[in-house]
GROMACS .gro file of C-alpha atoms in nm:
model
  350
    1MET     CA    1   0.396  -0.005  -2.298
    2ASP     CA    2   0.640  -0.276  -2.337
    3MET     CA    3   0.546  -0.554  -2.073
    4ASP     CA    4   0.677  -0.890  -2.033
    5ARG     CA    5   0.456  -1.160  -1.839
    6GLU     CA    6   0.597  -1.487  -1.717
    7PRO     CA    7   0.396  -1.765  -1.538
    8TRP     CA    8   0.459  -1.907  -1.188
    9PRO     CA    9   0.588  -2.179  -1.059
   10PRO     CA   10   0.908  -2.183  -1.234
   11GLY     CA   11   0.924  -2.582  -1.261
   12ARG     CA   12   0.620  -2.515  -1.485
   13ARG     CA   13   0.738  -2.212  -1.670
   14ARG     CA   14   0.860  -2.195  -2.033
   15GLU     CA   15   1.170  -2.021  -2.145
   16ASN     CA   16   1.211  -1.650  -2.125
   17THR     CA   17   1.034  -1.524  -2.452
   18GLN     CA   18   0.813  -1.230  -2.480
   19SER     CA   19   0.481  -1.361  -2.367
   20GLY     CA   20   0.137  -1.213  -2.463
   21ASP     CA   21  -0.132  -1.027  -2.230
   22ASN     CA   22  -0.331  -1.363  -2.247
   23VAL     CA   23  -0.054  -1.551  -2.039
   24VAL     CA   24  -0.188  -1.650  -1.676
   25PRO     CA   25  -0.012  -1.872  -1.412
   26LEU     CA   26   0.072  -2.220  -1.529
   27ARG     CA   27  -0.117  -2.509  -1.355
   28PRO     CA   28  -0.029  -2.880  -1.423
   29GLU     CA   29  -0.263  -3.073  -1.638
   30SER     CA   30  -0.213  -3.433  -1.689
   31GLY     CA   31   0.157  -3.383  -1.654
   32THR     CA   32   0.153  -3.150  -1.963
   33ASP     CA   33   0.278  -2.754  -1.934
   34ALA     CA   34  -0.072  -2.635  -2.090
   35LEU     CA   35  -0.185  -2.335  -1.978
   36ALA     CA   36  -0.473  -2.342  -1.759
   37PRO     CA   37  -0.749  -2.090  -1.741
   38ARG     CA   38  -0.728  -1.831  -1.459
   39PRO     CA   39  -1.004  -1.901  -1.185
   40THR     CA   40  -1.331  -1.716  -1.186
   41ALA     CA   41  -1.279  -1.411  -0.969
   42ARG     CA   42  -1.461  -1.415  -0.631
   43ARG     CA   43  -1.537  -1.046  -0.656
   44ALA     CA   44  -1.577  -0.813  -0.939
   45PRO     CA   45  -1.238  -0.655  -1.087
   46GLU     CA   46  -1.147  -0.358  -0.906
   47GLY     CA   47  -1.243  -0.133  -1.207
   48VAL     CA   48  -1.591  -0.231  -1.163
   49PRO     CA   49  -1.808  -0.042  -0.915
   50GLY     CA   50  -1.896  -0.246  -0.599
   51THR     CA   51  -2.175  -0.197  -0.381
   52ALA     CA   52  -2.366   0.133  -0.439
   53GLY     CA   53  -2.126   0.207  -0.728
   54GLN     CA   54  -1.818   0.234  -0.495
   55PRO     CA   55  -1.505   0.033  -0.582
   56SER     CA   56  -1.498  -0.297  -0.496
   57TRP     CA   57  -1.185  -0.279  -0.232
   58SER     CA   58  -1.399  -0.064  -0.032
   59GLU     CA   59  -1.618  -0.322   0.067
   60GLY     CA   60  -1.361  -0.619   0.143
   61PRO     CA   61  -1.018  -0.726   0.080
   62PRO     CA   62  -0.902  -0.702  -0.275
   63HIS     CA   63  -0.922  -0.949  -0.531
   64ARG     CA   64  -0.570  -0.889  -0.674
   65ILE     CA   65  -0.276  -0.732  -0.472
   66LEU     CA   66   0.017  -0.559  -0.670
   67LEU     CA   67   0.366  -0.579  -0.552
   68ALA     CA   68   0.603  -0.328  -0.701
   69THR     CA   69   0.973  -0.428  -0.675
   70ASP     CA   70   1.282  -0.292  -0.767
   71LEU     CA   71   1.461  -0.620  -0.667
   72SER     CA   72   1.698  -0.451  -0.401
   73PHE     CA   73   1.699  -0.583  -0.024
   74ARG     CA   74   1.434  -0.291   0.045
   75CYS     CA   75   1.132  -0.497  -0.100
   76GLU     CA   76   1.196  -0.830   0.040
   77ARG     CA   77   0.987  -0.732   0.376
   78ALA     CA   78   0.723  -0.597   0.126
   79LEU     CA   79   0.708  -0.920  -0.047
   80GLU     CA   80   0.700  -1.112   0.252
   81ARG     CA   81   0.389  -0.892   0.372
   82ALA     CA   82   0.220  -0.925   0.015
   83ALA     CA   83   0.245  -1.300   0.020
   84SER     CA   84   0.090  -1.320   0.360
   85LEU     CA   85  -0.203  -1.066   0.281
   86SER     CA   86  -0.235  -1.290  -0.032
   87ALA     CA   87  -0.292  -1.568   0.158
   88GLN     CA   88  -0.482  -1.416   0.432
   89TRP     CA   89  -0.747  -1.270   0.198
   90GLN     CA   90  -0.742  -1.556  -0.073
   91SER     CA   91  -0.602  -1.285  -0.314
   92GLU     CA   92  -0.408  -1.341  -0.617
   93LEU     CA   93  -0.049  -1.184  -0.613
   94VAL     CA   94   0.109  -0.985  -0.886
   95VAL     CA   95   0.451  -0.914  -0.880
   96LEU     CA   96   0.581  -0.627  -1.098
   97HIS     CA   97   0.924  -0.526  -1.192
   98VAL     CA   98   1.017  -0.199  -1.392
   99LEU     CA   99   1.347  -0.196  -1.583
  100ASP     CA  100   1.544   0.113  -1.532
  101THR     CA  101   1.794   0.040  -1.845
  102PRO     CA  102   1.638  -0.031  -2.182
  103THR     CA  103   1.749  -0.371  -2.307
  104SER     CA  104   1.889  -0.215  -2.638
  105SER     CA  105   2.178  -0.062  -2.397
  106LEU     CA  106   2.385  -0.348  -2.418
  107PRO     CA  107   2.789  -0.266  -2.501
  108GLU     CA  108   2.873  -0.222  -2.859
  109ALA     CA  109   3.008  -0.556  -3.031
  110ASN     CA  110   3.371  -0.429  -3.009
  111CYS     CA  111   3.325  -0.335  -2.618
  112ARG     CA  112   3.206  -0.645  -2.514
  113PRO     CA  113   3.380  -0.886  -2.261
  114SER     CA  114   3.504  -1.240  -2.344
  115TRP     CA  115   3.224  -1.377  -2.159
  116PRO     CA  116   2.835  -1.363  -2.326
  117PRO     CA  117   2.648  -1.079  -2.169
  118VAL     CA  118   2.351  -1.121  -2.016
  119GLU     CA  119   2.027  -0.897  -2.124
  120PRO     CA  120   1.925  -0.676  -1.868
  121ARG     CA  121   1.572  -0.827  -1.904
  122SER     CA  122   1.668  -1.176  -1.897
  123LEU     CA  123   1.901  -1.086  -1.560
  124ALA     CA  124   1.562  -0.938  -1.407
  125TRP     CA  125   1.364  -1.241  -1.477
  126LYS     CA  126   1.598  -1.471  -1.309
  127ARG     CA  127   1.599  -1.236  -0.993
  128LEU     CA  128   1.258  -1.194  -0.992
  129LEU     CA  129   1.189  -1.574  -1.018
  130ALA     CA  130   1.436  -1.650  -0.754
  131ASP     CA  131   1.298  -1.372  -0.519
  132VAL     CA  132   0.928  -1.492  -0.559
  133GLY     CA  133   1.010  -1.853  -0.552
  134ALA     CA  134   1.164  -1.807  -0.209
  135VAL     CA  135   0.858  -1.662  -0.047
  136THR     CA  136   0.544  -1.791  -0.261
  137LYS     CA  137   0.438  -2.079  -0.457
  138GLN     CA  138   0.205  -1.899  -0.691
  139ALA     CA  139   0.219  -1.542  -0.840
  140THR     CA  140   0.187  -1.357  -1.175
  141LEU     CA  141   0.528  -1.182  -1.277
  142LEU     CA  142   0.555  -0.886  -1.482
  143ILE     CA  143   0.843  -0.704  -1.626
  144GLN     CA  144   0.772  -0.322  -1.784
  145GLU     CA  145   1.025  -0.063  -1.918
  146GLY     CA  146   0.984   0.310  -1.838
  147ASP     CA  147   0.869   0.542  -1.539
  148PRO     CA  148   0.780   0.338  -1.239
  149ALA     CA  149   0.499   0.536  -1.125
  150GLU     CA  150   0.344   0.516  -1.441
  151ALA     CA  151   0.425   0.149  -1.487
  152ILE     CA  152   0.238   0.088  -1.149
  153VAL     CA  153  -0.054   0.286  -1.226
  154HIS     CA  154  -0.058   0.144  -1.576
  155THR     CA  155  -0.060  -0.206  -1.444
  156VAL     CA  156  -0.338  -0.152  -1.170
  157GLU     CA  157  -0.580  -0.071  -1.419
  158THR     CA  158  -0.489  -0.350  -1.663
  159GLU     CA  159  -0.479  -0.626  -1.385
  160HIS     CA  160  -0.751  -0.496  -1.203
  161CYS     CA  161  -0.550  -0.486  -0.860
  162GLY     CA  162  -0.731  -0.309  -0.548
  163LEU     CA  163  -0.407  -0.274  -0.342
  164ILE     CA  164  -0.024  -0.184  -0.425
  165VAL     CA  165   0.238  -0.299  -0.190
  166LEU     CA  166   0.574  -0.102  -0.173
  167GLY     CA  167   0.896  -0.176   0.028
  168ILE     CA  168   1.134   0.070   0.175
  169THR     CA  169   1.427   0.093   0.375
  170ARG     CA  170   1.521   0.218   0.731
  171ASP     CA  171   1.806   0.409   0.562
  172ALA     CA  172   1.683   0.776   0.578
  173VAL     CA  173   1.866   0.872   0.240
  174LEU     CA  174   1.714   0.588   0.065
  175GLU     CA  175   1.377   0.610   0.198
  176ARG     CA  176   1.385   0.988   0.083
  177ILE     CA  177   1.490   0.928  -0.253
  178PHE     CA  178   1.240   0.621  -0.307
  179LEU     CA  179   0.943   0.849  -0.156
  180ASP     CA  180   1.016   1.129  -0.385
  181ARG     CA  181   1.046   0.937  -0.697
  182THR     CA  182   0.774   0.703  -0.694
  183THR     CA  183   0.556   0.720  -0.384
  184ASP     CA  184   0.482   1.087  -0.419
  185ARG     CA  185   0.373   1.025  -0.777
  186LEU     CA  186   0.134   0.751  -0.667
  187LEU     CA  187  -0.011   0.907  -0.374
  188ARG     CA  188  -0.136   1.175  -0.640
  189ARG     CA  189  -0.227   0.927  -0.904
  190SER     CA  190  -0.326   0.602  -0.761
  191ARG     CA  191  -0.723   0.569  -0.684
  192VAL     CA  192  -0.625   0.238  -0.509
  193PRO     CA  193  -0.487   0.183  -0.129
  194LEU     CA  194  -0.114   0.202  -0.120
  195LEU     CA  195   0.055  -0.006   0.149
  196ILE     CA  196   0.421   0.070   0.236
  197VAL     CA  197   0.599  -0.182   0.394
  198LYS     CA  198   0.897  -0.145   0.639
  199GLU     CA  199   0.871  -0.436   0.895
  200ARG     CA  200   0.900  -0.820   0.864
  201SER     CA  201   0.568  -0.996   0.809
  202TRP     CA  202   0.627  -1.196   1.122
  203ARG     CA  203   0.248  -1.178   1.232
  204PRO     CA  204  -0.068  -1.053   1.067
  205TYR     CA  205  -0.163  -0.716   1.138
  206ARG     CA  206  -0.283  -0.709   1.489
  207ASP     CA  207  -0.252  -0.352   1.650
  208ILE     CA  208  -0.396  -0.101   1.380
  209VAL     CA  209  -0.410   0.269   1.446
  210VAL     CA  210  -0.631   0.500   1.215
  211ALA     CA  211  -0.492   0.841   1.229
  212THR     CA  212  -0.761   1.073   1.183
  213ASP     CA  213  -0.852   1.439   1.116
  214PHE     CA  214  -1.197   1.390   1.157
  215SER     CA  215  -1.244   1.440   0.770
  216ASP     CA  216  -1.436   1.242   0.499
  217ALA     CA  217  -1.107   1.091   0.400
  218SER     CA  218  -1.024   1.007   0.747
  219CYS     CA  219  -1.357   0.832   0.817
  220GLU     CA  220  -1.356   0.641   0.494
  221ALA     CA  221  -0.999   0.496   0.603
  222LEU     CA  222  -1.167   0.361   0.935
  223GLU     CA  223  -1.444   0.219   0.732
  224VAL     CA  224  -1.197   0.050   0.481
  225ALA     CA  225  -0.978  -0.052   0.748
  226ALA     CA  226  -1.231  -0.244   0.952
  227ARG     CA  227  -1.366  -0.438   0.616
  228LEU     CA  228  -0.972  -0.506   0.546
  229PHE     CA  229  -0.887  -0.637   0.861
  230PRO     CA  230  -1.238  -0.784   1.022
  231GLY     CA  231  -1.259  -0.875   1.364
  232GLN     CA  232  -0.967  -0.627   1.469
  233ALA     CA  233  -1.038  -0.339   1.691
  234PRO     CA  234  -0.857  -0.043   1.546
  235THR     CA  235  -0.761   0.249   1.750
  236VAL     CA  236  -0.876   0.566   1.650
  237PHE     CA  237  -0.598   0.839   1.678
  238HIS     CA  238  -0.619   1.215   1.680
  239ALA     CA  239  -0.394   1.471   1.836
  240TYR     CA  240  -0.456   1.837   1.820
  241GLU     CA  241  -0.246   2.157   1.958
  242ALA     CA  242  -0.463   2.397   2.129
  243PRO     CA  243  -0.366   2.740   2.036
  244PHE     CA  244  -0.259   3.022   2.253
  245SER     CA  245  -0.290   2.798   2.554
  246GLY     CA  246   0.024   2.942   2.689
  247LEU     CA  247  -0.099   3.293   2.678
  248ALA     CA  248  -0.425   3.229   2.844
  249ALA     CA  249  -0.465   3.337   3.220
  250ASP     CA  250  -0.541   2.980   3.302
  251PRO     CA  251  -0.344   2.770   3.043
  252ARG     CA  252  -0.481   2.399   3.251
  253ALA     CA  253  -0.838   2.529   3.199
  254CYS     CA  254  -0.791   2.627   2.821
  255ARG     CA  255  -0.629   2.322   2.720
  256ARG     CA  256  -0.903   2.110   2.925
  257ASP     CA  257  -1.151   2.321   2.718
  258TYR     CA  258  -0.995   2.245   2.370
  259ARG     CA  259  -0.973   1.898   2.492
  260ASP     CA  260  -1.341   1.894   2.555
  261ILE     CA  261  -1.419   2.033   2.201
  262ALA     CA  262  -1.195   1.755   2.030
  263MET     CA  263  -1.363   1.478   2.192
  264GLN     CA  264  -1.720   1.629   2.091
  265GLN     CA  265  -1.552   1.633   1.754
  266CYS     CA  266  -1.449   1.275   1.798
  267ARG     CA  267  -1.788   1.158   1.898
  268ALA     CA  268  -1.938   1.303   1.596
  269PHE     CA  269  -1.693   1.173   1.361
  270LEU     CA  270  -1.756   0.794   1.495
  271ALA     CA  271  -2.123   0.872   1.466
  272ARG     CA  272  -2.048   0.890   1.083
  273VAL     CA  273  -1.853   0.590   1.052
  274ARG     CA  274  -2.060   0.298   0.848
  275ARG     CA  275  -1.987  -0.011   1.090
  276PRO     CA  276  -1.961  -0.370   0.906
  277ALA     CA  277  -2.124  -0.662   1.045
  278ALA     CA  278  -1.789  -0.782   1.189
  279TRP     CA  279  -1.729  -0.456   1.367
  280ARG     CA  280  -1.541  -0.465   1.703
  281PRO     CA  281  -1.555  -0.146   1.925
  282GLU     CA  282  -1.285   0.092   1.847
  283ARG     CA  283  -1.030   0.244   2.100
  284VAL     CA  284  -0.984   0.600   2.089
  285VAL     CA  285  -0.702   0.797   2.154
  286VAL     CA  286  -0.733   1.200   2.186
  287GLU     CA  287  -0.408   1.371   2.297
  288ASN     CA  288  -0.321   1.745   2.313
  289GLY     CA  289   0.047   1.791   2.120
  290SER     CA  290   0.227   1.766   1.815
  291PRO     CA  291   0.048   1.505   1.592
  292ASP     CA  292   0.362   1.370   1.415
  293LEU     CA  293   0.555   1.339   1.725
  294LEU     CA  294   0.258   1.160   1.930
  295LEU     CA  295   0.161   0.936   1.675
  296ARG     CA  296   0.531   0.827   1.628
  297ASN     CA  297   0.589   0.773   2.001
  298TYR     CA  298   0.238   0.597   2.026
  299VAL     CA  299   0.317   0.350   1.755
  300ARG     CA  300   0.655   0.288   1.921
  301ASP     CA  301   0.563   0.249   2.247
  302LEU     CA  302   0.249   0.032   2.200
  303ASP     CA  303   0.425  -0.186   1.927
  304VAL     CA  304   0.173  -0.091   1.684
  305ASP     CA  305   0.163  -0.313   1.353
  306LEU     CA  306  -0.003  -0.074   1.091
  307VAL     CA  307  -0.090   0.303   1.072
  308VAL     CA  308  -0.386   0.381   0.829
  309LEU     CA  309  -0.450   0.740   0.683
  310GLY     CA  310  -0.716   0.884   0.485
  311MET     CA  311  -0.610   1.064   0.156
  312HIS     CA  312  -0.802   1.376   0.034
  313ARG     CA  313  -0.890   1.402  -0.313
  314ARG     CA  314  -1.146   1.691  -0.336
  315ASN     CA  315  -0.915   1.957  -0.484
  316ALA     CA  316  -0.559   2.010  -0.584
  317ILE     CA  317  -0.480   2.202  -0.263
  318LEU     CA  318  -0.599   1.947  -0.032
  319GLU     CA  319  -0.440   1.661  -0.231
  320LEU     CA  320  -0.110   1.842  -0.204
  321ILE     CA  321  -0.150   1.880   0.183
  322ALA     CA  322  -0.274   1.551   0.222
  323GLY     CA  323   0.023   1.398   0.032
  324SER     CA  324   0.296   1.605   0.213
  325ILE     CA  325   0.143   1.486   0.553
  326ALA     CA  326   0.107   1.105   0.433
  327LYS     CA  327   0.481   1.126   0.328
  328THR     CA  328   0.575   1.286   0.663
  329ILE     CA  329   0.406   1.003   0.859
  330MET     CA  330   0.554   0.713   0.642
  331ASP     CA  331   0.909   0.882   0.712
  332ASP     CA  332   0.861   0.923   1.087
  333VAL     CA  333   0.649   0.602   1.217
  334PRO     CA  334   0.865   0.299   1.230
  335CYS     CA  335   0.562   0.047   1.139
  336ASP     CA  336   0.377  -0.009   0.832
  337VAL     CA  337   0.159   0.247   0.667
  338LEU     CA  338  -0.139   0.198   0.464
  339VAL     CA  339  -0.287   0.506   0.250
  340ILE     CA  340  -0.656   0.501   0.150
  341GLN     CA  341  -0.763   0.712  -0.104
  342GLU     CA  342  -1.054   0.912  -0.068
  343ARG     CA  343  -1.346   0.814  -0.317
  344SER     CA  344  -1.376   1.084  -0.570
  345ASP     CA  345  -1.779   1.063  -0.487
  346VAL     CA  346  -1.729   1.237  -0.171
  347HIS     CA  347  -2.093   1.377  -0.161
  348ALA     CA  348  -2.196   1.019  -0.162
  349ARG     CA  349  -2.148   0.968   0.187
  350THR     CA  350  -2.472   0.979   0.387
   0.00000   0.00000   0.00000
């Protein structure tokens, strides 16, 4: 896969040339432009198992964050959030742009304008450096060509990233196009969490909701969210619809019975959660009604910053259903959404 790599900050960068895979962010050494070695990682790379054979991002904040940007305005807020999380977690930031047009598609010599045309890759570097430089002082910048979803998955593996950050706009048409083309495939292929950013990063994530169906994937999502954002008290949100309650002789009693069942399931669910040392007691919301509508209204009315979802990976059918639900929630809720991919070793849970 064709890749360009550029160090940052721009004041210490070289001219735009094809760089090798060993180029790292430049750091001044005695006033020279020498390449400094990358600092030793605080944690094992994401491809290396963490505690008890689990990926390291499941045990705490990721060592490296990947922001995928198409250089449009929809990614400005994602860049701000990725830079904020990088500073909050002391994680390295990797910014990736995937070229839509091959660099060989310049106009023919007899069709070129009077001014020197700019090569697409050079133009992308210029815009990428300008965008990133306005937000953060240190990042590793990458440019690739090819399919965006494949390039993102490939970069996550080669750069050992533990979180993918994407941005979408509030425009419904653009959102659906972007979700269909890239996010849908990432939901199926990525094995690291996926953060969809909608809001400006004007404060750290504070009001966090974990939407749950009491599955292993939801349990894992709650555990990972607690480790990514220690000291927070996430809200466990569950909505259910009492079937055939309108046909019962006593609809109110029927709904009350189903609520009692849902509360019992919720208590059993919370008993399975492995709590980190910095755990704060979670809030629990169990409501009767349409899950999509209730979650959207709860997020809006209580000014929620982040919704966390767990995605099933036990078989193709569950993955398809979970992916559809995740996309629906991403589309409906007005806040950012974090999707935690269920570990393939689902039987390891005790």
